[in-house]
Tab-separated table of C-alpha atoms and ligand atoms in Angstrom:
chain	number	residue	atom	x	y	z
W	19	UNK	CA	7.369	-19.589	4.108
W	20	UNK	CA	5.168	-18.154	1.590
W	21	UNK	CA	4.547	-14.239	1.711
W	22	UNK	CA	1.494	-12.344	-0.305
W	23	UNK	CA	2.767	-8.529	-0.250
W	24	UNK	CA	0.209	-5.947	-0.996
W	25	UNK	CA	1.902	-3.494	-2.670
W	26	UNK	CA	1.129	0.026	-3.626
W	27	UNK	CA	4.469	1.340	-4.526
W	28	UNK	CA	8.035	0.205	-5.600
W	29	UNK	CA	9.830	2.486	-2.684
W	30	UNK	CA	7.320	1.210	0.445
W	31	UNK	CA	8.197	-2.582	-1.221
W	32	UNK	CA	11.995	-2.136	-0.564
W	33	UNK	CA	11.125	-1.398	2.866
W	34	UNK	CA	9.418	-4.453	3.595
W	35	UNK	CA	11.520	-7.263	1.195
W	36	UNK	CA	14.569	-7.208	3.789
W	37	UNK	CA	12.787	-7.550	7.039
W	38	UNK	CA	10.585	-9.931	5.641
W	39	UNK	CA	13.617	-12.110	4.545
W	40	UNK	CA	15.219	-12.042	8.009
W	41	UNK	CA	12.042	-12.999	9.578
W	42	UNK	CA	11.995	-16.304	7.407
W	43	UNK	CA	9.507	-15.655	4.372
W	44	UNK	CA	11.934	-16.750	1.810
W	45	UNK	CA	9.252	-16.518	-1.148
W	46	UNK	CA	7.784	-13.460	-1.484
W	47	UNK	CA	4.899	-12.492	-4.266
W	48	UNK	CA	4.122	-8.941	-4.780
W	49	UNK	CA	0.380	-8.130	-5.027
W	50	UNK	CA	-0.599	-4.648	-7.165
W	51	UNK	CA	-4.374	-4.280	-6.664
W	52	UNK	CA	-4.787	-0.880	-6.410
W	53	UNK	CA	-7.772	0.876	-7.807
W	54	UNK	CA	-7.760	3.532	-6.172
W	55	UNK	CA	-4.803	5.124	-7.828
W	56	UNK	CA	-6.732	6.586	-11.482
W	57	UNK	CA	-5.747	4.813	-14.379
W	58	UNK	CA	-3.076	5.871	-16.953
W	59	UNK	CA	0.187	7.461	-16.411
W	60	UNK	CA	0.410	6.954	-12.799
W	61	UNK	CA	-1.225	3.450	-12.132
W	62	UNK	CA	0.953	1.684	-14.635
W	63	UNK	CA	4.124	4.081	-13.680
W	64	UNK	CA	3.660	2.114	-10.038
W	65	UNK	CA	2.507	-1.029	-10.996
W	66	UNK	CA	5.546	-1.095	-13.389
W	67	UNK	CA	8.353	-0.142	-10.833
W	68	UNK	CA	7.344	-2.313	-8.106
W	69	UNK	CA	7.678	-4.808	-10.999
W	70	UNK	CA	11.274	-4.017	-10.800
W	71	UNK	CA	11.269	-4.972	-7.151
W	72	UNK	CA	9.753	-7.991	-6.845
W	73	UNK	CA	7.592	-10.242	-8.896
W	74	UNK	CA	4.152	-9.220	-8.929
W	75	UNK	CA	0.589	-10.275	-9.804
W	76	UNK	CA	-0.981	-6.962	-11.165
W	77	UNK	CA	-4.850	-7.379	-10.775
W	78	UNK	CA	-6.641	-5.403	-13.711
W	79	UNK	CA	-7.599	-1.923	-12.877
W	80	UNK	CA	-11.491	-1.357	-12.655
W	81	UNK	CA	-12.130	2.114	-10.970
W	82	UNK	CA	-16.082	0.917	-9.363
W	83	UNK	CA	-14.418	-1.261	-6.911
W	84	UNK	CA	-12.523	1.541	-4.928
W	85	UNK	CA	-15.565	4.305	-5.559
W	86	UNK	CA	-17.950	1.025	-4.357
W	87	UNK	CA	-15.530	0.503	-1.066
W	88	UNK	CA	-15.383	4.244	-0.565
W	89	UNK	CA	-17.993	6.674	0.299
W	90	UNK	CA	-16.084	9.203	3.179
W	91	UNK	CA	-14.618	10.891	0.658
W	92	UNK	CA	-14.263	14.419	2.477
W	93	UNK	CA	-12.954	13.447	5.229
W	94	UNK	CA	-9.603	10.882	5.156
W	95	UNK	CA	-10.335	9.346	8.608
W	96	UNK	CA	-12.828	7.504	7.313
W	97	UNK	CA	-11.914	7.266	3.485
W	98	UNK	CA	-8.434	5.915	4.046
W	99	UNK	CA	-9.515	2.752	6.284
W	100	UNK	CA	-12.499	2.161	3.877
W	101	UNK	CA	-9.505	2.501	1.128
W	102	UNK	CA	-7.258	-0.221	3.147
W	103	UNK	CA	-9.846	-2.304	3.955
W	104	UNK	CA	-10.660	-3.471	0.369
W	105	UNK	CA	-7.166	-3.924	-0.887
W	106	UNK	CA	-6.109	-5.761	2.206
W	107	UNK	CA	-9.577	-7.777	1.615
W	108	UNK	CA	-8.667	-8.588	-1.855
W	109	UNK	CA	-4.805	-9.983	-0.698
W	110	UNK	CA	-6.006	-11.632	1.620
W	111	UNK	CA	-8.484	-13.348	-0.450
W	112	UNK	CA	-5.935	-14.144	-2.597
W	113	UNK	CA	-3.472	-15.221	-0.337
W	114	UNK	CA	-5.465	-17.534	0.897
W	115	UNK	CA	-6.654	-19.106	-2.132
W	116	UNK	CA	-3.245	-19.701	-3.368
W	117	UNK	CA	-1.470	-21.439	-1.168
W	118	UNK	CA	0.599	-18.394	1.026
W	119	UNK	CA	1.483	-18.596	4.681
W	120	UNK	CA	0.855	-14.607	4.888
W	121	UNK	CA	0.209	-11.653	3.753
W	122	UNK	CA	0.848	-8.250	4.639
W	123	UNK	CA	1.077	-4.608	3.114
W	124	UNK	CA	3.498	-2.253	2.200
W	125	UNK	CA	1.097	0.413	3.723
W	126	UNK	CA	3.063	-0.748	7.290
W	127	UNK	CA	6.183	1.132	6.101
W	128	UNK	CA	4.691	4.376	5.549
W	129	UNK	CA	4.619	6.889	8.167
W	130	UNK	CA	1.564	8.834	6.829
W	131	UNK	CA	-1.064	6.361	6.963
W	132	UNK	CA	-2.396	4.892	10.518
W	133	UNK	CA	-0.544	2.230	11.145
W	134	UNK	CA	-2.743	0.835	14.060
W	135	UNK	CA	-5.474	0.680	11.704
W	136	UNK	CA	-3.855	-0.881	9.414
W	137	UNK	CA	-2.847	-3.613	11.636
W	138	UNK	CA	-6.511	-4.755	13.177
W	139	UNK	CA	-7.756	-4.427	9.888
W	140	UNK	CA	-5.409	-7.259	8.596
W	141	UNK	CA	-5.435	-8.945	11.867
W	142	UNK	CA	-9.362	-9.218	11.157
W	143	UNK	CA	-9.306	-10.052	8.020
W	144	UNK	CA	-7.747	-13.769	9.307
W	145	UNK	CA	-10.809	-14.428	11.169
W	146	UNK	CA	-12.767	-14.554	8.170
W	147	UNK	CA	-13.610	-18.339	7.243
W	148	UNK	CA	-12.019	-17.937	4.018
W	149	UNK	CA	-8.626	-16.711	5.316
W	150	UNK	CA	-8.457	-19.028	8.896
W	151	UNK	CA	-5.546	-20.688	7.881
W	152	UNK	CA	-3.695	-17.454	7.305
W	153	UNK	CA	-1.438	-15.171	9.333
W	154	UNK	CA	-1.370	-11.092	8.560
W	155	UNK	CA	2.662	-10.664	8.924
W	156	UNK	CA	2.504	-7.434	11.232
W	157	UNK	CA	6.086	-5.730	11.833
W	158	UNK	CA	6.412	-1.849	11.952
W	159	UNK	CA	8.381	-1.596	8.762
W	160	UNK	CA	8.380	2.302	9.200
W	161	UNK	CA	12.070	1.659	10.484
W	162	UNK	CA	13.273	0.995	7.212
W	163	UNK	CA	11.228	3.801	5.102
W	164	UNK	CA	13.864	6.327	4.984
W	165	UNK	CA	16.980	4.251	3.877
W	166	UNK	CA	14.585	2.245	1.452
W	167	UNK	CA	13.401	5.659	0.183
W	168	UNK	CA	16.849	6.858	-0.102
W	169	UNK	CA	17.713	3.600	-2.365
W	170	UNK	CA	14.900	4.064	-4.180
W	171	UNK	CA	16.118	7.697	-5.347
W	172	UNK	CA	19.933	6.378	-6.428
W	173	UNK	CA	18.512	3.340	-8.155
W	174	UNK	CA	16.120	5.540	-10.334
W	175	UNK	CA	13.141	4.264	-8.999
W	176	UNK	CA	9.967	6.713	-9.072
W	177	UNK	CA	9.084	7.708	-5.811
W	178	UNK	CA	5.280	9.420	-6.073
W	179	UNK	CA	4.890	12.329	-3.741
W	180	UNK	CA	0.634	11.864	-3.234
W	181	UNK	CA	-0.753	8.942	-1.820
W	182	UNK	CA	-2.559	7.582	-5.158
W	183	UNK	CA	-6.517	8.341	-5.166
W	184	UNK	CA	-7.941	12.016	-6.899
W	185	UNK	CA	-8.645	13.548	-3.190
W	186	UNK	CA	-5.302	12.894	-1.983
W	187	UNK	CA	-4.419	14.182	-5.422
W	188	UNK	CA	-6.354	17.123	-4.476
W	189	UNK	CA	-5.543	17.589	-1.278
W	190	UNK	CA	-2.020	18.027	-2.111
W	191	UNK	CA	-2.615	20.958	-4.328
W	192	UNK	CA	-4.599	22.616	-1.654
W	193	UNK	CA	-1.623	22.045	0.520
W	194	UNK	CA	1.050	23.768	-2.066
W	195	UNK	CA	-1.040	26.452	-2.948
W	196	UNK	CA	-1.849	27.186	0.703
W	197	UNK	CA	1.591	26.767	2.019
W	198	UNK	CA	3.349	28.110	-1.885
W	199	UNK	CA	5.393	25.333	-1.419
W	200	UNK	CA	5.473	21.787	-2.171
W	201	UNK	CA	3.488	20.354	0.814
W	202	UNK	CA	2.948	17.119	2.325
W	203	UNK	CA	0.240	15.310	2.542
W	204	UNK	CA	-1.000	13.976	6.089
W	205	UNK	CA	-1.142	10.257	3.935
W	206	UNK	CA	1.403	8.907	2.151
W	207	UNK	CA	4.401	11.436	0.724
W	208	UNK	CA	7.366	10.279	0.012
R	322	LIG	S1	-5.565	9.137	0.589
R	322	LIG	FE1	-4.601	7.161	0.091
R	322	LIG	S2	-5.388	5.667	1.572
R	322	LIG	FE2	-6.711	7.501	1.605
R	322	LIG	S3	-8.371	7.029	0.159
R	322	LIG	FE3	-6.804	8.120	-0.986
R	322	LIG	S4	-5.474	6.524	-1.852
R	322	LIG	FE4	-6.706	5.559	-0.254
């Protein structure tokens, strides 16, 4: 079976390749469309390593899609799904245009973002007419975040430590400066 993985980052992709294996997707196509990480050091330092992963379509950056998807920008409850909800709209649209049995999103191995969200979102984005014929691949991958994580670090592979967009960017200053420590963001820290 054919499986579309959105992916955001090279460590959350480790956690999902395995599983997805044992669960019978033998051909598996990483997916980088990400705009809301800024462009420059840190879009291409991703896009790059979770090159090293898995082979991946990178889709151009173009900053007015996210800041067109996203308006809640002070308050994360609402900015993150608004966030999700375009990049899972986008794999799924591609997905679905190409030929793949499923898609899903490494999002579902991180333990900072809401993973019941996450899940109706891509469960509703298969009852679109366009994307019918496609399944969203739900599994908790959480359970493998911490030993892919922990790979991640001894094979060299950059593991970010802010979700991606300028808030959460932000928002993790606020945290160190508040707490004079490295904080952690209520997102997605790793
Ligand atoms: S914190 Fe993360 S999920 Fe939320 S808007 Fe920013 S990049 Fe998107």
């Amino acid at each position: 079976m054919k499986l579309l993985l959105h992916a955001c980052c090279a460590p959350c992709a480790l956690s999902v390749i395995d599983i997805a294996r044992k669960d019978g997707y033998e051909n598996i196509t990483g997916f980088f469309d990400n705009p809301n990480i800024p462009p420059g050091n840190e879009y291409a330092r991703r896009a790059d390593e979770t090159k090293k992963i898995i082979d991946t379509i990178c889709v151009p950056y173009d900053a007015a899609r996210y800041f067109t998807a996203v308006h809640n920008y002070d308050d994360p409850s609402k900015r993150c799904p608004e966030c999700w909800r375009f990049r899972l709209e986008s794999a799924a649209r591609y997905a679905a245009e190409h030929g793949f049995d499923a898609f899903t999103t490494t999002l579902l191995s991180s333990p900072y973002q809401d993973h019941a969200k996450l899940r109706e979102i891509g469960e509703d984005l298969c009852k679109g007419t366009a994307c019918r014929a496609l399944t969203f691949y739900y599994r908790d991958f959480r359970v493998d975040f911490r030993r892919a994580h922990d790979e991640a670090r001894r094979r060299g592979i950059y593991c970010q430590n802010y979700c991606g967009c300028v808030f959460s960017l932000v928002e993790r200053e606020e945290r160190r400066r508040g707490r004079g420590t490295a904080g952690r963001a209520p997102t997605k820290v790793v």
